[in-house]
Each structure stands twice: as structure tokens, then as C-alpha cells.
């Protein structure tokens, strides 16, 4: 019946959210950034420079300004807040009312904002890697009968992982 009786439960809840956050934040940025970089750098895509610029705006514009604009959109009277209220019939609330729904919404929004801010860094590094993979490797693998999936798994992904592996580990530790 002491005040500290809830401490183990609260600590377990906090540690579990921290680990979920670290995994989701790290790997969503990493995987989505690689996917977007692969889409932008695919042969036949027009206006590659424009697409890179659009995604790099969160790096070029100071993140503080970018996050302020997202904060404005997420307010109850902001564009996303109004849309959410009209669509789901309740305010986003972000857990201020203590409801489990509000807390879940807050956690999802935090992850989405983290993706918005984090993906451009992965796109930037992955684009540099993709531009430096020798085209001869793809041509010779094509001659040997490798398809796109095999080329991705045996050529592209090992190059990306080799260069970004230390960064991935650092980001995971930082997210913890």
C-alpha cells in the first residue's frame, strides 16, 4: 500500500514504450528512406532533382520551423486537427484527457513526425550509395540470369547495409 507499489508497473510500461519507440522510429525511417531513395533513383523517373528537393526540405529548412508548421497543422483548429475531428468525431487530444485512445494517438503522431523529419537523412545517404554502385555489377548479373529481386538482395542491399550499418546502430541507440 505504499506510494512505490506502482513503480514496477510504471517502469515496465515506460521501458516497453521506449523499446517500441526505438525499434519503430529507427527502422521506419531506415526502411522507408531506402524505399523512397530506390523509387527516386530508378531509371526512367523524371524530375529526380525535384523529388530529392521535396524530401530534403526538412533538412534545408531548419527543423524547428518544419516542426512548428507540423505543430500548427496538428492543433485542434489546424488542418489535420479539423480533418481528424470531422472524420472520427473526436478531438485528437494527444492524451491530455488521460484516455487510452488519446495516448495512442499521441504515440502514433510522434512516430509520424519522426518519420517526416528522419526519412530525408536516409534518402540522402542512400542516394549517394546508389549512385556509387558500379553499373557493371548489374549488367553482369543480368547476363548471368539474375532478376530484379536477386540484384536487390545480392548487390544493392549489401552495399547499402555496409555503408549505413554503423549509422543504423547509432540511430537505434540514440532513439533509446
mmCIF file with all atom_site columns, C-alpha atoms in Angstrom:
data_model
loop_
_atom_site.group_PDB
_atom_site.id
_atom_site.type_symbol
_atom_site.label_atom_id
_atom_site.label_alt_id
_atom_site.label_comp_id
_atom_site.label_asym_id
_atom_site.label_entity_id
_atom_site.label_seq_id
_atom_site.pdbx_PDB_ins_code
_atom_site.Cartn_x
_atom_site.Cartn_y
_atom_site.Cartn_z
_atom_site.occupancy
_atom_site.B_iso_or_equiv
_atom_site.pdbx_formal_charge
_atom_site.auth_seq_id
_atom_site.auth_comp_id
_atom_site.auth_asym_id
_atom_site.auth_atom_id
_atom_site.pdbx_PDB_model_num
ATOM 1   C CA . UNK A 1 1   ? 0.000   0.000   0.000   1.00 0.00 ? 1   UNK A CA 1
ATOM 2   C CA . UNK A 1 2   ? 2.942   2.298   -0.364  1.00 0.00 ? 2   UNK A CA 1
ATOM 3   C CA . UNK A 1 3   ? 3.350   5.040   -2.917  1.00 0.00 ? 3   UNK A CA 1
ATOM 4   C CA . UNK A 1 4   ? 6.065   2.999   -4.586  1.00 0.00 ? 4   UNK A CA 1
ATOM 5   C CA . UNK A 1 5   ? 3.815   -0.012  -5.210  1.00 0.00 ? 5   UNK A CA 1
ATOM 6   C CA . UNK A 1 6   ? 3.034   1.197   -8.738  1.00 0.00 ? 6   UNK A CA 1
ATOM 7   C CA . UNK A 1 7   ? 6.679   1.877   -9.561  1.00 0.00 ? 7   UNK A CA 1
ATOM 8   C CA . UNK A 1 8   ? 7.488   -1.539  -11.123 1.00 0.00 ? 8   UNK A CA 1
ATOM 9   C CA . UNK A 1 9   ? 4.404   -1.366  -13.331 1.00 0.00 ? 9   UNK A CA 1
ATOM 10  C CA . UNK A 1 10  ? 5.111   2.217   -14.416 1.00 0.00 ? 10  UNK A CA 1
ATOM 11  C CA . UNK A 1 11  ? 8.764   1.396   -15.066 1.00 0.00 ? 11  UNK A CA 1
ATOM 12  C CA . UNK A 1 12  ? 7.840   -1.651  -17.152 1.00 0.00 ? 12  UNK A CA 1
ATOM 13  C CA . UNK A 1 13  ? 5.380   0.446   -19.161 1.00 0.00 ? 13  UNK A CA 1
ATOM 14  C CA . UNK A 1 14  ? 7.994   3.150   -19.778 1.00 0.00 ? 14  UNK A CA 1
ATOM 15  C CA . UNK A 1 15  ? 10.742  0.705   -20.752 1.00 0.00 ? 15  UNK A CA 1
ATOM 16  C CA . UNK A 1 16  ? 8.426   -1.178  -23.118 1.00 0.00 ? 16  UNK A CA 1
ATOM 17  C CA . UNK A 1 17  ? 7.329   2.064   -24.849 1.00 0.00 ? 17  UNK A CA 1
ATOM 18  C CA . UNK A 1 18  ? 10.967  3.161   -25.100 1.00 0.00 ? 18  UNK A CA 1
ATOM 19  C CA . UNK A 1 19  ? 11.964  -0.076  -26.814 1.00 0.00 ? 19  UNK A CA 1
ATOM 20  C CA . UNK A 1 20  ? 8.942   0.036   -29.133 1.00 0.00 ? 20  UNK A CA 1
ATOM 21  C CA . UNK A 1 21  ? 9.765   3.656   -29.946 1.00 0.00 ? 21  UNK A CA 1
ATOM 22  C CA . UNK A 1 22  ? 13.416  2.861   -30.668 1.00 0.00 ? 22  UNK A CA 1
ATOM 23  C CA . UNK A 1 23  ? 12.562  -0.048  -32.963 1.00 0.00 ? 23  UNK A CA 1
ATOM 24  C CA . UNK A 1 24  ? 9.735   1.684   -34.841 1.00 0.00 ? 24  UNK A CA 1
ATOM 25  C CA . UNK A 1 25  ? 11.481  5.056   -35.138 1.00 0.00 ? 25  UNK A CA 1
ATOM 26  C CA . UNK A 1 26  ? 14.767  3.574   -36.311 1.00 0.00 ? 26  UNK A CA 1
ATOM 27  C CA . UNK A 1 27  ? 13.509  1.003   -38.753 1.00 0.00 ? 27  UNK A CA 1
ATOM 28  C CA . UNK A 1 28  ? 10.607  3.019   -40.187 1.00 0.00 ? 28  UNK A CA 1
ATOM 29  C CA . UNK A 1 29  ? 12.995  5.828   -41.111 1.00 0.00 ? 29  UNK A CA 1
ATOM 30  C CA . UNK A 1 30  ? 15.565  3.391   -42.441 1.00 0.00 ? 30  UNK A CA 1
ATOM 31  C CA . UNK A 1 31  ? 13.244  1.182   -44.493 1.00 0.00 ? 31  UNK A CA 1
ATOM 32  C CA . UNK A 1 32  ? 11.004  3.981   -45.803 1.00 0.00 ? 32  UNK A CA 1
ATOM 33  C CA . UNK A 1 33  ? 14.035  6.128   -46.628 1.00 0.00 ? 33  UNK A CA 1
ATOM 34  C CA . UNK A 1 34  ? 15.593  3.307   -48.645 1.00 0.00 ? 34  UNK A CA 1
ATOM 35  C CA . UNK A 1 35  ? 12.308  2.641   -50.456 1.00 0.00 ? 35  UNK A CA 1
ATOM 36  C CA . UNK A 1 36  ? 11.872  6.309   -51.382 1.00 0.00 ? 36  UNK A CA 1
ATOM 37  C CA . UNK A 1 37  ? 15.528  6.591   -52.478 1.00 0.00 ? 37  UNK A CA 1
ATOM 38  C CA . UNK A 1 38  ? 15.139  3.493   -54.656 1.00 0.00 ? 38  UNK A CA 1
ATOM 39  C CA . UNK A 1 39  ? 11.974  4.920   -56.217 1.00 0.00 ? 39  UNK A CA 1
ATOM 40  C CA . UNK A 1 40  ? 13.585  8.288   -56.903 1.00 0.00 ? 40  UNK A CA 1
ATOM 41  C CA . UNK A 1 41  ? 16.774  6.767   -58.346 1.00 0.00 ? 41  UNK A CA 1
ATOM 42  C CA . UNK A 1 42  ? 15.008  4.225   -60.553 1.00 0.00 ? 42  UNK A CA 1
ATOM 43  C CA . UNK A 1 43  ? 15.802  4.523   -64.245 1.00 0.00 ? 43  UNK A CA 1
ATOM 44  C CA . UNK A 1 44  ? 13.069  6.313   -66.132 1.00 0.00 ? 44  UNK A CA 1
ATOM 45  C CA . UNK A 1 45  ? 11.931  8.548   -63.269 1.00 0.00 ? 45  UNK A CA 1
ATOM 46  C CA . UNK A 1 46  ? 11.671  12.129  -64.463 1.00 0.00 ? 46  UNK A CA 1
ATOM 47  C CA . UNK A 1 47  ? 12.493  15.199  -62.383 1.00 0.00 ? 47  UNK A CA 1
ATOM 48  C CA . UNK A 1 48  ? 14.733  13.316  -59.933 1.00 0.00 ? 48  UNK A CA 1
ATOM 49  C CA . UNK A 1 49  ? 16.201  16.598  -58.705 1.00 0.00 ? 49  UNK A CA 1
ATOM 50  C CA . UNK A 1 50  ? 12.744  17.958  -57.898 1.00 0.00 ? 50  UNK A CA 1
ATOM 51  C CA . UNK A 1 51  ? 11.760  14.827  -55.944 1.00 0.00 ? 51  UNK A CA 1
ATOM 52  C CA . UNK A 1 52  ? 15.005  14.927  -53.954 1.00 0.00 ? 52  UNK A CA 1
ATOM 53  C CA . UNK A 1 53  ? 14.433  18.619  -53.227 1.00 0.00 ? 53  UNK A CA 1
ATOM 54  C CA . UNK A 1 54  ? 10.905  17.994  -51.953 1.00 0.00 ? 54  UNK A CA 1
ATOM 55  C CA . UNK A 1 55  ? 12.135  15.385  -49.495 1.00 0.00 ? 55  UNK A CA 1
ATOM 56  C CA . UNK A 1 56  ? 15.194  17.405  -48.477 1.00 0.00 ? 56  UNK A CA 1
ATOM 57  C CA . UNK A 1 57  ? 13.145  20.449  -47.454 1.00 0.00 ? 57  UNK A CA 1
ATOM 58  C CA . UNK A 1 58  ? 13.047  19.233  -43.850 1.00 0.00 ? 58  UNK A CA 1
ATOM 59  C CA . UNK A 1 59  ? 16.836  19.320  -43.848 1.00 0.00 ? 59  UNK A CA 1
ATOM 60  C CA . UNK A 1 60  ? 17.201  22.591  -45.791 1.00 0.00 ? 60  UNK A CA 1
ATOM 61  C CA . UNK A 1 61  ? 14.540  24.408  -43.786 1.00 0.00 ? 61  UNK A CA 1
ATOM 62  C CA . UNK A 1 62  ? 15.593  24.377  -40.160 1.00 0.00 ? 62  UNK A CA 1
ATOM 63  C CA . UNK A 1 63  ? 13.829  21.523  -38.410 1.00 0.00 ? 63  UNK A CA 1
ATOM 64  C CA . UNK A 1 64  ? 12.490  23.899  -35.804 1.00 0.00 ? 64  UNK A CA 1
ATOM 65  C CA . UNK A 1 65  ? 10.472  25.759  -38.452 1.00 0.00 ? 65  UNK A CA 1
ATOM 66  C CA . UNK A 1 66  ? 9.370   22.484  -40.030 1.00 0.00 ? 66  UNK A CA 1
ATOM 67  C CA . UNK A 1 67  ? 8.201   21.146  -36.662 1.00 0.00 ? 67  UNK A CA 1
ATOM 68  C CA . UNK A 1 68  ? 6.420   24.428  -35.871 1.00 0.00 ? 68  UNK A CA 1
ATOM 69  C CA . UNK A 1 69  ? 4.441   24.119  -39.099 1.00 0.00 ? 69  UNK A CA 1
ATOM 70  C CA . UNK A 1 70  ? 3.550   20.496  -38.321 1.00 0.00 ? 70  UNK A CA 1
ATOM 71  C CA . UNK A 1 71  ? 2.529   21.583  -34.808 1.00 0.00 ? 71  UNK A CA 1
ATOM 72  C CA . UNK A 1 72  ? 0.224   24.191  -36.334 1.00 0.00 ? 72  UNK A CA 1
ATOM 73  C CA . UNK A 1 73  ? -1.345  21.591  -38.627 1.00 0.00 ? 73  UNK A CA 1
ATOM 74  C CA . UNK A 1 74  ? -1.918  19.196  -35.703 1.00 0.00 ? 74  UNK A CA 1
ATOM 75  C CA . UNK A 1 75  ? -3.692  21.702  -33.420 1.00 0.00 ? 75  UNK A CA 1
ATOM 76  C CA . UNK A 1 76  ? -7.424  21.207  -32.944 1.00 0.00 ? 76  UNK A CA 1
ATOM 77  C CA . UNK A 1 77  ? -8.092  24.155  -35.273 1.00 0.00 ? 77  UNK A CA 1
ATOM 78  C CA . UNK A 1 78  ? -5.281  23.199  -37.685 1.00 0.00 ? 78  UNK A CA 1
ATOM 79  C CA . UNK A 1 79  ? -5.899  21.418  -40.989 1.00 0.00 ? 79  UNK A CA 1
ATOM 80  C CA . UNK A 1 80  ? -5.126  17.909  -39.704 1.00 0.00 ? 80  UNK A CA 1
ATOM 81  C CA . UNK A 1 81  ? -6.882  18.516  -36.383 1.00 0.00 ? 81  UNK A CA 1
ATOM 82  C CA . UNK A 1 82  ? -10.069 19.696  -38.128 1.00 0.00 ? 82  UNK A CA 1
ATOM 83  C CA . UNK A 1 83  ? -9.931  16.749  -40.543 1.00 0.00 ? 83  UNK A CA 1
ATOM 84  C CA . UNK A 1 84  ? -9.473  14.313  -37.660 1.00 0.00 ? 84  UNK A CA 1
ATOM 85  C CA . UNK A 1 85  ? -12.396 15.788  -35.722 1.00 0.00 ? 85  UNK A CA 1
ATOM 86  C CA . UNK A 1 86  ? -14.681 15.711  -38.776 1.00 0.00 ? 86  UNK A CA 1
ATOM 87  C CA . UNK A 1 87  ? -13.633 12.179  -39.754 1.00 0.00 ? 87  UNK A CA 1
ATOM 88  C CA . UNK A 1 88  ? -13.603 10.464  -36.354 1.00 0.00 ? 88  UNK A CA 1
ATOM 89  C CA . UNK A 1 89  ? -15.974 12.688  -34.388 1.00 0.00 ? 89  UNK A CA 1
ATOM 90  C CA . UNK A 1 90  ? -13.486 13.476  -31.596 1.00 0.00 ? 90  UNK A CA 1
ATOM 91  C CA . UNK A 1 91  ? -10.552 15.760  -30.960 1.00 0.00 ? 91  UNK A CA 1
ATOM 92  C CA . UNK A 1 92  ? -7.055  14.337  -31.249 1.00 0.00 ? 92  UNK A CA 1
ATOM 93  C CA . UNK A 1 93  ? -6.383  15.359  -27.652 1.00 0.00 ? 93  UNK A CA 1
ATOM 94  C CA . UNK A 1 94  ? -2.903  13.804  -27.542 1.00 0.00 ? 94  UNK A CA 1
ATOM 95  C CA . UNK A 1 95  ? -3.570  12.090  -24.249 1.00 0.00 ? 95  UNK A CA 1
ATOM 96  C CA . UNK A 1 96  ? -4.418  15.247  -22.313 1.00 0.00 ? 96  UNK A CA 1
ATOM 97  C CA . UNK A 1 97  ? -7.688  13.684  -21.182 1.00 0.00 ? 97  UNK A CA 1
ATOM 98  C CA . UNK A 1 98  ? -5.864  10.555  -19.977 1.00 0.00 ? 98  UNK A CA 1
ATOM 99  C CA . UNK A 1 99  ? -7.825  8.231   -22.262 1.00 0.00 ? 99  UNK A CA 1
ATOM 100 C CA . UNK A 1 100 ? -6.004  5.265   -23.833 1.00 0.00 ? 100 UNK A CA 1
ATOM 101 C CA . UNK A 1 101 ? -7.163  6.448   -27.283 1.00 0.00 ? 101 UNK A CA 1
ATOM 102 C CA . UNK A 1 102 ? -5.616  9.863   -26.765 1.00 0.00 ? 102 UNK A CA 1
ATOM 103 C CA . UNK A 1 103 ? -2.327  8.358   -25.599 1.00 0.00 ? 103 UNK A CA 1
ATOM 104 C CA . UNK A 1 104 ? -2.269  6.010   -28.615 1.00 0.00 ? 104 UNK A CA 1
ATOM 105 C CA . UNK A 1 105 ? -2.972  8.921   -30.974 1.00 0.00 ? 105 UNK A CA 1
ATOM 106 C CA . UNK A 1 106 ? -0.131  10.885  -29.385 1.00 0.00 ? 106 UNK A CA 1
ATOM 107 C CA . UNK A 1 107 ? 2.283   7.971   -29.841 1.00 0.00 ? 107 UNK A CA 1
ATOM 108 C CA . UNK A 1 108 ? 1.272   7.497   -33.486 1.00 0.00 ? 108 UNK A CA 1
ATOM 109 C CA . UNK A 1 109 ? 1.649   11.215  -34.203 1.00 0.00 ? 109 UNK A CA 1
ATOM 110 C CA . UNK A 1 110 ? 5.103   11.219  -32.578 1.00 0.00 ? 110 UNK A CA 1
ATOM 111 C CA . UNK A 1 111 ? 6.176   8.354   -34.825 1.00 0.00 ? 111 UNK A CA 1
ATOM 112 C CA . UNK A 1 112 ? 4.752   10.035  -37.953 1.00 0.00 ? 112 UNK A CA 1
ATOM 113 C CA . UNK A 1 113 ? 6.513   13.320  -37.146 1.00 0.00 ? 113 UNK A CA 1
ATOM 114 C CA . UNK A 1 114 ? 9.741   11.406  -36.535 1.00 0.00 ? 114 UNK A CA 1
ATOM 115 C CA . UNK A 1 115 ? 9.348   9.784   -39.965 1.00 0.00 ? 115 UNK A CA 1
ATOM 116 C CA . UNK A 1 116 ? 8.773   13.217  -41.526 1.00 0.00 ? 116 UNK A CA 1
ATOM 117 C CA . UNK A 1 117 ? 11.980  14.534  -40.006 1.00 0.00 ? 117 UNK A CA 1
ATOM 118 C CA . UNK A 1 118 ? 14.108  11.371  -40.293 1.00 0.00 ? 118 UNK A CA 1
ATOM 119 C CA . UNK A 1 119 ? 13.463  9.935   -43.754 1.00 0.00 ? 119 UNK A CA 1
ATOM 120 C CA . UNK A 1 120 ? 15.330  12.655  -45.695 1.00 0.00 ? 120 UNK A CA 1
ATOM 121 C CA . UNK A 1 121 ? 18.602  11.748  -43.988 1.00 0.00 ? 121 UNK A CA 1
ATOM 122 C CA . UNK A 1 122 ? 18.254  8.122   -45.070 1.00 0.00 ? 122 UNK A CA 1
ATOM 123 C CA . UNK A 1 123 ? 17.249  9.226   -48.584 1.00 0.00 ? 123 UNK A CA 1
ATOM 124 C CA . UNK A 1 124 ? 20.323  11.447  -48.766 1.00 0.00 ? 124 UNK A CA 1
ATOM 125 C CA . UNK A 1 125 ? 22.789  8.766   -47.694 1.00 0.00 ? 125 UNK A CA 1
ATOM 126 C CA . UNK A 1 126 ? 21.116  6.007   -49.710 1.00 0.00 ? 126 UNK A CA 1
ATOM 127 C CA . UNK A 1 127 ? 21.053  8.126   -52.865 1.00 0.00 ? 127 UNK A CA 1
ATOM 128 C CA . UNK A 1 128 ? 24.792  8.673   -52.579 1.00 0.00 ? 128 UNK A CA 1
ATOM 129 C CA . UNK A 1 129 ? 25.328  4.941   -52.144 1.00 0.00 ? 129 UNK A CA 1
ATOM 130 C CA . UNK A 1 130 ? 23.071  4.032   -55.067 1.00 0.00 ? 130 UNK A CA 1
ATOM 131 C CA . UNK A 1 131 ? 24.865  6.444   -57.373 1.00 0.00 ? 131 UNK A CA 1
ATOM 132 C CA . UNK A 1 132 ? 28.204  4.820   -56.490 1.00 0.00 ? 132 UNK A CA 1
ATOM 133 C CA . UNK A 1 133 ? 27.274  1.179   -57.097 1.00 0.00 ? 133 UNK A CA 1
ATOM 134 C CA . UNK A 1 134 ? 29.049  0.147   -60.320 1.00 0.00 ? 134 UNK A CA 1
ATOM 135 C CA . UNK A 1 135 ? 26.560  -0.445  -63.146 1.00 0.00 ? 135 UNK A CA 1
ATOM 136 C CA . UNK A 1 136 ? 28.797  -3.302  -64.348 1.00 0.00 ? 136 UNK A CA 1
ATOM 137 C CA . UNK A 1 137 ? 27.614  -5.401  -61.409 1.00 0.00 ? 137 UNK A CA 1
ATOM 138 C CA . UNK A 1 138 ? 24.003  -5.096  -62.500 1.00 0.00 ? 138 UNK A CA 1
ATOM 139 C CA . UNK A 1 139 ? 24.822  -5.759  -66.154 1.00 0.00 ? 139 UNK A CA 1
ATOM 140 C CA . UNK A 1 140 ? 26.900  -8.860  -65.423 1.00 0.00 ? 140 UNK A CA 1
ATOM 141 C CA . UNK A 1 141 ? 24.284  -10.212 -63.003 1.00 0.00 ? 141 UNK A CA 1
ATOM 142 C CA . UNK A 1 142 ? 21.592  -9.661  -65.647 1.00 0.00 ? 142 UNK A CA 1
ATOM 143 C CA . UNK A 1 143 ? 23.696  -11.644 -68.133 1.00 0.00 ? 143 UNK A CA 1
ATOM 144 C CA . UNK A 1 144 ? 24.026  -14.425 -65.542 1.00 0.00 ? 144 UNK A CA 1
ATOM 145 C CA . UNK A 1 145 ? 20.215  -14.550 -65.225 1.00 0.00 ? 145 UNK A CA 1
ATOM 146 C CA . UNK A 1 146 ? 19.614  -12.567 -62.036 1.00 0.00 ? 146 UNK A CA 1
ATOM 147 C CA . UNK A 1 147 ? 16.253  -10.839 -61.746 1.00 0.00 ? 147 UNK A CA 1
ATOM 148 C CA . UNK A 1 148 ? 15.485  -7.555  -60.015 1.00 0.00 ? 148 UNK A CA 1
ATOM 149 C CA . UNK A 1 149 ? 14.861  -9.161  -56.631 1.00 0.00 ? 149 UNK A CA 1
ATOM 150 C CA . UNK A 1 150 ? 18.132  -11.102 -56.772 1.00 0.00 ? 150 UNK A CA 1
ATOM 151 C CA . UNK A 1 151 ? 20.018  -7.971  -57.843 1.00 0.00 ? 151 UNK A CA 1
ATOM 152 C CA . UNK A 1 152 ? 18.486  -6.052  -54.948 1.00 0.00 ? 152 UNK A CA 1
ATOM 153 C CA . UNK A 1 153 ? 19.249  -8.763  -52.367 1.00 0.00 ? 153 UNK A CA 1
ATOM 154 C CA . UNK A 1 154 ? 22.760  -9.601  -53.606 1.00 0.00 ? 154 UNK A CA 1
ATOM 155 C CA . UNK A 1 155 ? 24.070  -6.244  -54.863 1.00 0.00 ? 155 UNK A CA 1
ATOM 156 C CA . UNK A 1 156 ? 22.054  -3.212  -53.759 1.00 0.00 ? 156 UNK A CA 1
ATOM 157 C CA . UNK A 1 157 ? 21.162  -4.111  -50.172 1.00 0.00 ? 157 UNK A CA 1
ATOM 158 C CA . UNK A 1 158 ? 24.656  -5.337  -49.177 1.00 0.00 ? 158 UNK A CA 1
ATOM 159 C CA . UNK A 1 159 ? 26.161  -2.073  -50.458 1.00 0.00 ? 159 UNK A CA 1
ATOM 160 C CA . UNK A 1 160 ? 23.562  -0.033  -48.567 1.00 0.00 ? 160 UNK A CA 1
ATOM 161 C CA . UNK A 1 161 ? 23.960  -2.042  -45.338 1.00 0.00 ? 161 UNK A CA 1
ATOM 162 C CA . UNK A 1 162 ? 27.742  -1.904  -45.465 1.00 0.00 ? 162 UNK A CA 1
ATOM 163 C CA . UNK A 1 163 ? 27.751  1.886   -45.553 1.00 0.00 ? 163 UNK A CA 1
ATOM 164 C CA . UNK A 1 164 ? 24.711  2.628   -43.397 1.00 0.00 ? 164 UNK A CA 1
ATOM 165 C CA . UNK A 1 165 ? 25.101  -0.153  -40.809 1.00 0.00 ? 165 UNK A CA 1
ATOM 166 C CA . UNK A 1 166 ? 27.039  1.939   -38.278 1.00 0.00 ? 166 UNK A CA 1
ATOM 167 C CA . UNK A 1 167 ? 24.586  4.814   -38.726 1.00 0.00 ? 167 UNK A CA 1
ATOM 168 C CA . UNK A 1 168 ? 21.649  2.448   -38.193 1.00 0.00 ? 168 UNK A CA 1
ATOM 169 C CA . UNK A 1 169 ? 23.127  1.200   -34.925 1.00 0.00 ? 169 UNK A CA 1
ATOM 170 C CA . UNK A 1 170 ? 23.876  4.750   -33.779 1.00 0.00 ? 170 UNK A CA 1
ATOM 171 C CA . UNK A 1 171 ? 20.330  5.897   -34.601 1.00 0.00 ? 171 UNK A CA 1
ATOM 172 C CA . UNK A 1 172 ? 18.846  2.969   -32.680 1.00 0.00 ? 172 UNK A CA 1
ATOM 173 C CA . UNK A 1 173 ? 20.930  3.773   -29.611 1.00 0.00 ? 173 UNK A CA 1
ATOM 174 C CA . UNK A 1 174 ? 20.065  7.459   -29.945 1.00 0.00 ? 174 UNK A CA 1
ATOM 175 C CA . UNK A 1 175 ? 16.348  6.642   -30.146 1.00 0.00 ? 175 UNK A CA 1
ATOM 176 C CA . UNK A 1 176 ? 16.577  4.682   -26.917 1.00 0.00 ? 176 UNK A CA 1
#
